[in-house]
Amino acid sequence: MSADRSSGGGVSRRQLFGVLGAGAAGAVVGAAGGAGVALAATGGGTTDASGAAASVYPYFGAHQAGIVTPAQDRLHFAAFDVADALDREGLIGLLTEWTDAAARLSQGLEVAEGGAVGGSDYSPPTDTGEALGLPASGLTITFGFGPGLFTDESGADRFGLSARRPAMLEPLPRFQGDALVPEMSGGDLCIQACADDPQVAVHAIRNLSRIAFGRASLRWSQLGFGRTSSTSTTQATPRNLFGFKDGTANVKAEETAIVDDHVWVHASDEPAWLAGGSYLVARRIRMIIENWDRVQLGEQEMLVGRSKGEGAPLSGGTEFTEPDFDKTGATDAPLIDADAHVRLAHPTSNGGARMLRRGYNFVDGNDSLGRLDAGLFFLSFQRSPQQFIDVQTSLARDGLNEYLKHVGSAIFAVPGGVAEGEFVGQALFA
Amino acid sequence: MSADRSSGGGVSRRQLFGVLGAGAAGAVVGAAGGAGVALAATGGGTTDASGAAASVYPYFGAHQAGIVTPAQDRLHFAAFDVADALDREGLIGLLTEWTDAAARLSQGLEVAEGGAVGGSDYSPPTDTGEALGLPASGLTITFGFGPGLFTDESGADRFGLSARRPAMLEPLPRFQGDALVPEMSGGDLCIQACADDPQVAVHAIRNLSRIAFGRASLRWSQLGFGRTSSTSTTQATPRNLFGFKDGTANVKAEETAIVDDHVWVHASDEPAWLAGGSYLVARRIRMIIENWDRVQLGEQEMLVGRSKGEGAPLSGGTEFTEPDFDKTGATDAPLIDADAHVRLAHPTSNGGARMLRRGYNFVDGNDSLGRLDAGLFFLSFQRSPQQFIDVQTSLARDGLNEYLKHVGSAIFAVPGGVAEGEFVGQALFA
């Protein structure tokens, strides 16, 4: 059995059969075994004959993939606690193994040579196998470091990293309306796995969790079934579970100057080891959709500040028309309400703060009252956590809050890109 | 705003942009507004230029869609309890409204005319809107009736249906290894929504739950992210979270004689109102994947009775070679172990019993020990519940049980197909 997950050679069985949904979408003919495919780190990857988004993104580059990569359709996100017994050497070992595996998985390969049909009388297979035959499906794997990695709860500095802790890397302040559940918050390490096939994203998190056995354990994890933001001008704007287009005004990868200003940590920022990286904020936001669904259309649109169908600002125009916050209608009142979400979240209300959002819709069953446990798993990347804090503080007046409950919160420093032969975050340990 | 969900007319925005995964896969050009598309009820629906599976299946027909329909990639399943105050007339009203909505949703339309951007000063929109612009994505909606609909817990017969209860429609017997959780089991009504885009499946369940408000409430629900069976010879065999191909020997829609014998209830069976229908068994099977992942390849294959890579029976051949249970190797022992899963589940071990399986992989976060709450959401359709009972009883010796925990169980009578102008299950009330 070849180490290539595609059992039929360079092109996977699923692509050959051509009968499946997400797994086959955006198929990259001839690039399924793409370990050798070299692409610009922030570029679009390879494309198929129809111009659809790529299925294989490079792992190595100036930045980690999965940030400006055009947002894939599915997510599996995992936060880990490091084991009490883990020391600096053990942590470096884990990050090295994670890097090696992530580099392979993102190219559609198994965790290691041999893989799912390998092993011996003394060892189980190195890969769990459920992605055998599936293409890379645009998988990106993005690692982050939580506050606890730098100073643990007892104040100890067992990894020798406390002096290198980013000053801003601390649990987010309490925001109005927070109802945080510790079991859905925090974490010493995180992995964001995004792919166009959820089986591929789940396979990645499962195998990386397995590699961490005894060194780090899952603290919480979240599946997202549909993206709620575009991160490329080539993507249509998706809808969140309020039924509105979400992410119309998101930072787009093609806006390189804005990305550079608002997403990437610069060498001149503190600390230097984080240059080329970013800060990741994760918020599990439960939507009280049953209540929302009883709100009339006009009020829904007033709360959001955009039309539901087109997603145009209520000041007029089409989806991508810039909102005119001063424009008034028949009365003297502005067409976009003073407390409308689009106004409060807009850079003009937040000292110019912008973030690259990369969130996902989720449904995790239902509660005992028969209400769907559904909402938005918010993910944003920004040069400084202050950008998120400013916007979230501004949103304290947001009328949407009546239909939202923030139940999970976490923050991570996301190291810069990885060069071949390095491990992720290596500069932190230099 | 047109009632058609596709905001760009007959072809959706997503298809036009051509950049998304599951949402755009298997695009049916020119058929997105396919309310008028007439297709054989058990046929494959429409296909696109590449021959990929269809995106629009008819709602009306001899059987409900979602049974022999080629298994879609994603699932949202919901079980409901009827409200204490519901009477026979109210139940008929609910089923009528569900039928009308399901017929529209499955064609890529909104719940009702007007939809997400309708309503008035006095009423909210009739559709929640998150599927606006998405194609039908192969959505099928399949309704089932649980034992409680016929006789409630107190023994009362408030719907006047107890005399028409199928004799076999009762909670499944306790099987060895069951660890059932009431909150994940049972239900008076069920809806299986399958689609190639999870957003479309979730939208369907959400809107049907909303329609039921005050009459039936969600008891439990389950998302499935990847199918674990093929129900058509045109589909490649997917893998479950044990990493093995699953459903190789499943009943296929094209085997019409087998489907007729093993899946559909006949007019000569009792009760007559269920003719053309089936029995649905749902089992939430947690897999202890962390333990499974420590098992060596040879033992994994021995437990399953098939090779992991190809999925061939250990007696030799390729995936679709019929297992030879008598064949021995170098020793006198059979190549397929006496307790191998493939042997115990095979019709020859179960008096010829076959079922049409339509299960899905799931991951619902993790438990407090950091283990993924993951496994198989098993769904099977059969002419009689006895078929499932026979197979599950045979599996009591299955070595895989060490890595499985059945935590949810439910059974439903699935009425036959619906004709235009009727409501689902109408014959039950005739």
CSV table of N, CA and C in Angstrom, one decimal, chain B residues 289-363:
chain,number,residue,atom,x,y,z
B,289,ILE,N,-12.8,5.0,20.1
B,289,ILE,CA,-11.8,5.0,19.1
B,289,ILE,C,-10.3,5.1,19.6
B,290,GLU,N,-10.2,5.7,20.8
B,290,GLU,CA,-8.8,5.7,21.4
B,290,GLU,C,-8.3,4.3,21.7
B,291,ASN,N,-9.2,3.4,22.1
B,291,ASN,CA,-8.8,2.0,22.4
B,291,ASN,C,-8.6,1.3,21.1
B,292,TRP,N,-9.5,1.5,20.2
B,292,TRP,CA,-9.4,0.8,18.9
B,292,TRP,C,-8.1,1.2,18.2
B,293,ASP,N,-7.7,2.4,18.3
B,293,ASP,CA,-6.4,2.9,17.6
B,293,ASP,C,-5.2,2.3,18.2
B,294,ARG,N,-5.3,1.5,19.3
B,294,ARG,CA,-4.1,0.9,19.9
B,294,ARG,C,-4.1,-0.6,19.5
B,295,VAL,N,-5.1,-1.0,18.7
B,295,VAL,CA,-5.1,-2.4,18.3
B,295,VAL,C,-4.3,-2.6,17.0
B,296,GLN,N,-3.5,-3.6,16.9
B,296,GLN,CA,-2.7,-3.9,15.7
B,296,GLN,C,-3.6,-4.2,14.5
B,297,LEU,N,-3.0,-3.9,13.4
B,297,LEU,CA,-3.7,-4.1,12.1
B,297,LEU,C,-4.3,-5.5,12.0
B,298,GLY,N,-3.5,-6.5,12.2
B,298,GLY,CA,-3.9,-7.9,12.1
B,298,GLY,C,-5.1,-8.2,12.9
B,299,GLU,N,-5.1,-7.7,14.1
B,299,GLU,CA,-6.3,-8.0,15.0
B,299,GLU,C,-7.5,-7.2,14.6
B,300,GLN,N,-7.3,-5.9,14.2
B,300,GLN,CA,-8.4,-5.2,13.6
B,300,GLN,C,-9.1,-5.9,12.5
B,301,GLU,N,-8.2,-6.4,11.6
B,301,GLU,CA,-8.8,-7.1,10.4
B,301,GLU,C,-9.4,-8.4,10.8
B,302,MET,N,-8.9,-9.1,11.8
B,302,MET,CA,-9.5,-10.3,12.2
B,302,MET,C,-10.9,-10.1,12.8
B,303,LEU,N,-11.0,-9.0,13.6
B,303,LEU,CA,-12.2,-8.7,14.2
B,303,LEU,C,-13.3,-8.4,13.2
B,304,VAL,N,-12.9,-7.6,12.1
B,304,VAL,CA,-13.8,-7.2,11.1
B,304,VAL,C,-14.1,-8.4,10.1
B,305,GLY,N,-13.0,-9.1,9.8
B,305,GLY,CA,-13.1,-10.1,8.8
B,305,GLY,C,-12.8,-9.7,7.4
B,306,ARG,N,-12.3,-8.5,7.3
B,306,ARG,CA,-12.0,-7.9,6.0
B,306,ARG,C,-10.6,-7.2,6.1
B,307,SER,N,-9.9,-7.0,5.0
B,307,SER,CA,-8.7,-6.2,5.0
B,307,SER,C,-9.1,-4.7,5.1
B,308,LYS,N,-8.2,-3.9,5.7
B,308,LYS,CA,-8.4,-2.5,6.0
B,308,LYS,C,-8.3,-1.7,4.7
B,309,GLY,N,-7.3,-2.0,3.9
B,309,GLY,CA,-7.1,-1.2,2.8
B,309,GLY,C,-8.1,-1.3,1.7
B,310,GLU,N,-8.2,-2.6,1.2
B,310,GLU,CA,-9.1,-2.9,0.1
B,310,GLU,C,-10.5,-3.2,0.5
B,311,GLY,N,-10.7,-3.7,1.7
B,311,GLY,CA,-12.0,-4.1,2.2
B,311,GLY,C,-12.4,-5.4,1.7
B,312,ALA,N,-11.4,-6.2,1.3
B,312,ALA,CA,-11.7,-7.6,0.8
B,312,ALA,C,-11.9,-8.5,1.9
B,313,PRO,N,-12.8,-9.5,1.8
B,313,PRO,CA,-12.9,-10.5,2.8
B,313,PRO,C,-11.6,-11.3,3.0
B,314,LEU,N,-11.3,-11.7,4.3
B,314,LEU,CA,-10.0,-12.3,4.5
B,314,LEU,C,-9.9,-13.7,3.9
B,315,SER,N,-11.0,-14.2,3.3
B,315,SER,CA,-11.0,-15.4,2.5
B,315,SER,C,-10.4,-15.2,1.1
B,316,GLY,N,-10.2,-13.9,0.8
B,316,GLY,CA,-9.5,-13.6,-0.5
B,316,GLY,C,-10.4,-12.9,-1.5
B,317,GLY,N,-9.7,-12.4,-2.5
B,317,GLY,CA,-10.5,-11.6,-3.6
B,317,GLY,C,-10.4,-10.1,-3.4
B,318,THR,N,-11.4,-9.4,-3.9
B,318,THR,CA,-11.4,-8.0,-3.8
B,318,THR,C,-12.6,-7.6,-3.0
B,319,GLU,N,-12.9,-6.3,-2.9
B,319,GLU,CA,-13.9,-5.8,-2.0
B,319,GLU,C,-15.2,-6.5,-2.2
B,320,PHE,N,-15.6,-6.7,-3.4
B,320,PHE,CA,-17.0,-7.2,-3.7
B,320,PHE,C,-17.0,-8.7,-3.8
B,321,THR,N,-15.9,-9.4,-3.6
B,321,THR,CA,-15.9,-10.8,-3.6
B,321,THR,C,-16.7,-11.3,-2.4
B,322,GLU,N,-17.6,-12.3,-2.6
B,322,GLU,CA,-18.4,-12.9,-1.6
B,322,GLU,C,-17.5,-13.6,-0.6
B,323,PRO,N,-17.6,-13.3,0.7
B,323,PRO,CA,-16.8,-14.0,1.7
B,323,PRO,C,-17.0,-15.6,1.6
B,324,ASP,N,-15.9,-16.3,1.8
B,324,ASP,CA,-16.0,-17.8,1.9
B,324,ASP,C,-15.7,-18.2,3.3
B,325,PHE,N,-16.8,-18.4,4.0
B,325,PHE,CA,-16.7,-18.6,5.5
B,325,PHE,C,-16.1,-20.0,5.8
B,326,ASP,N,-16.0,-20.9,4.9
B,326,ASP,CA,-15.5,-22.2,5.1
B,326,ASP,C,-14.0,-22.3,4.8
B,327,LYS,N,-13.5,-21.4,4.0
B,327,LYS,CA,-12.2,-21.5,3.5
B,327,LYS,C,-11.2,-21.4,4.7
B,328,THR,N,-10.2,-22.4,4.7
B,328,THR,CA,-9.2,-22.4,5.8
B,328,THR,C,-7.9,-22.1,5.2
B,329,GLY,N,-7.0,-21.7,6.0
B,329,GLY,CA,-5.6,-21.3,5.6
B,329,GLY,C,-4.6,-22.4,5.9
B,330,ALA,N,-3.4,-22.0,6.3
B,330,ALA,CA,-2.4,-23.0,6.6
B,330,ALA,C,-2.8,-23.9,7.8
B,331,THR,N,-3.6,-23.4,8.7
B,331,THR,CA,-4.1,-24.3,9.8
B,331,THR,C,-5.5,-24.6,9.4
B,332,ASP,N,-6.2,-25.4,10.2
B,332,ASP,CA,-7.5,-25.8,9.9
B,332,ASP,C,-8.5,-24.7,10.2
B,333,ALA,N,-8.1,-23.6,10.8
B,333,ALA,CA,-9.0,-22.5,11.2
B,333,ALA,C,-9.5,-21.8,10.0
B,334,PRO,N,-10.7,-21.4,10.0
B,334,PRO,CA,-11.2,-20.6,8.8
B,334,PRO,C,-10.5,-19.2,8.7
B,335,LEU,N,-10.3,-18.8,7.5
B,335,LEU,CA,-9.6,-17.5,7.3
B,335,LEU,C,-10.4,-16.3,7.9
B,336,ILE,N,-11.7,-16.5,7.8
B,336,ILE,CA,-12.6,-15.5,8.5
B,336,ILE,C,-13.0,-16.1,9.8
B,337,ASP,N,-12.6,-15.4,10.9
B,337,ASP,CA,-12.8,-15.9,12.2
B,337,ASP,C,-14.2,-16.3,12.5
B,338,ALA,N,-14.4,-17.2,13.5
B,338,ALA,CA,-15.8,-17.7,13.8
B,338,ALA,C,-16.6,-16.5,14.3
B,339,ASP,N,-16.0,-15.5,15.0
B,339,ASP,CA,-16.7,-14.4,15.6
B,339,ASP,C,-16.4,-13.1,14.8
B,340,ALA,N,-15.9,-13.2,13.6
B,340,ALA,CA,-15.7,-12.0,12.8
B,340,ALA,C,-17.0,-11.2,12.5
B,341,HIS,N,-16.9,-9.9,12.5
B,341,HIS,CA,-18.1,-9.1,12.3
B,341,HIS,C,-18.8,-9.5,11.0
B,342,VAL,N,-18.0,-9.6,10.0
B,342,VAL,CA,-18.6,-9.9,8.6
B,342,VAL,C,-19.3,-11.2,8.6
B,343,ARG,N,-18.9,-12.2,9.4
B,343,ARG,CA,-19.6,-13.5,9.5
B,343,ARG,C,-20.9,-13.3,10.2
B,344,LEU,N,-20.8,-12.7,11.4
B,344,LEU,CA,-22.0,-12.6,12.3
B,344,LEU,C,-23.1,-11.8,11.7
B,345,ALA,N,-22.7,-10.8,10.9
B,345,ALA,CA,-23.6,-9.9,10.3
B,345,ALA,C,-24.2,-10.4,9.0
B,346,HIS,N,-23.6,-11.4,8.4
B,346,HIS,CA,-23.9,-11.9,7.1
B,346,HIS,C,-25.3,-12.6,7.1
B,347,PRO,N,-26.1,-12.4,6.0
B,347,PRO,CA,-27.4,-13.1,5.9
B,347,PRO,C,-27.4,-14.6,6.3
B,348,THR,N,-26.2,-15.3,5.9
B,348,THR,CA,-26.2,-16.7,6.2
B,348,THR,C,-26.2,-17.0,7.7
B,349,SER,N,-25.8,-16.0,8.5
B,349,SER,CA,-25.8,-16.2,10.0
B,349,SER,C,-27.2,-15.8,10.6
B,350,ASN,N,-28.1,-15.2,9.7
B,350,ASN,CA,-29.3,-14.6,10.2
B,350,ASN,C,-30.5,-15.0,9.5
B,351,GLY,N,-30.6,-16.2,9.0
B,351,GLY,CA,-31.8,-16.7,8.3
B,351,GLY,C,-32.1,-15.8,7.1
B,352,GLY,N,-31.0,-15.3,6.5
B,352,GLY,CA,-31.2,-14.5,5.2
B,352,GLY,C,-31.6,-13.1,5.4
B,353,ALA,N,-31.6,-12.6,6.7
B,353,ALA,CA,-32.0,-11.2,7.0
B,353,ALA,C,-31.1,-10.2,6.3
B,354,ARG,N,-31.6,-9.3,5.6
B,354,ARG,CA,-30.9,-8.2,5.1
B,354,ARG,C,-31.6,-6.9,5.4
B,355,MET,N,-30.8,-5.8,5.5
B,355,MET,CA,-31.3,-4.5,5.8
B,355,MET,C,-30.7,-3.5,4.8
B,356,LEU,N,-31.3,-2.4,4.6
B,356,LEU,CA,-30.7,-1.3,3.9
B,356,LEU,C,-30.2,-0.3,4.9
B,357,ARG,N,-28.9,-0.3,5.0
B,357,ARG,CA,-28.2,0.6,6.0
B,357,ARG,C,-27.9,2.0,5.4
B,358,ARG,N,-28.0,3.0,6.2
B,358,ARG,CA,-27.9,4.4,5.7
B,358,ARG,C,-27.3,5.2,6.8
B,359,GLY,N,-26.3,4.7,7.5
B,359,GLY,CA,-25.7,5.4,8.7
B,359,GLY,C,-24.7,6.5,8.3
B,360,TYR,N,-24.4,7.2,9.4
B,360,TYR,CA,-23.4,8.3,9.3
B,360,TYR,C,-22.4,8.3,10.4
B,361,ASN,N,-21.2,8.8,10.1
B,361,ASN,CA,-20.2,9.1,11.1
B,361,ASN,C,-20.6,10.3,11.9
B,362,PHE,N,-20.3,10.3,13.2
B,362,PHE,CA,-20.6,11.6,13.9
B,362,PHE,C,-19.4,11.8,14.9
B,363,VAL,N,-19.2,13.1,15.2
B,363,VAL,CA,-18.3,13.6,16.2
B,363,VAL,C,-19.1,14.7,16.9
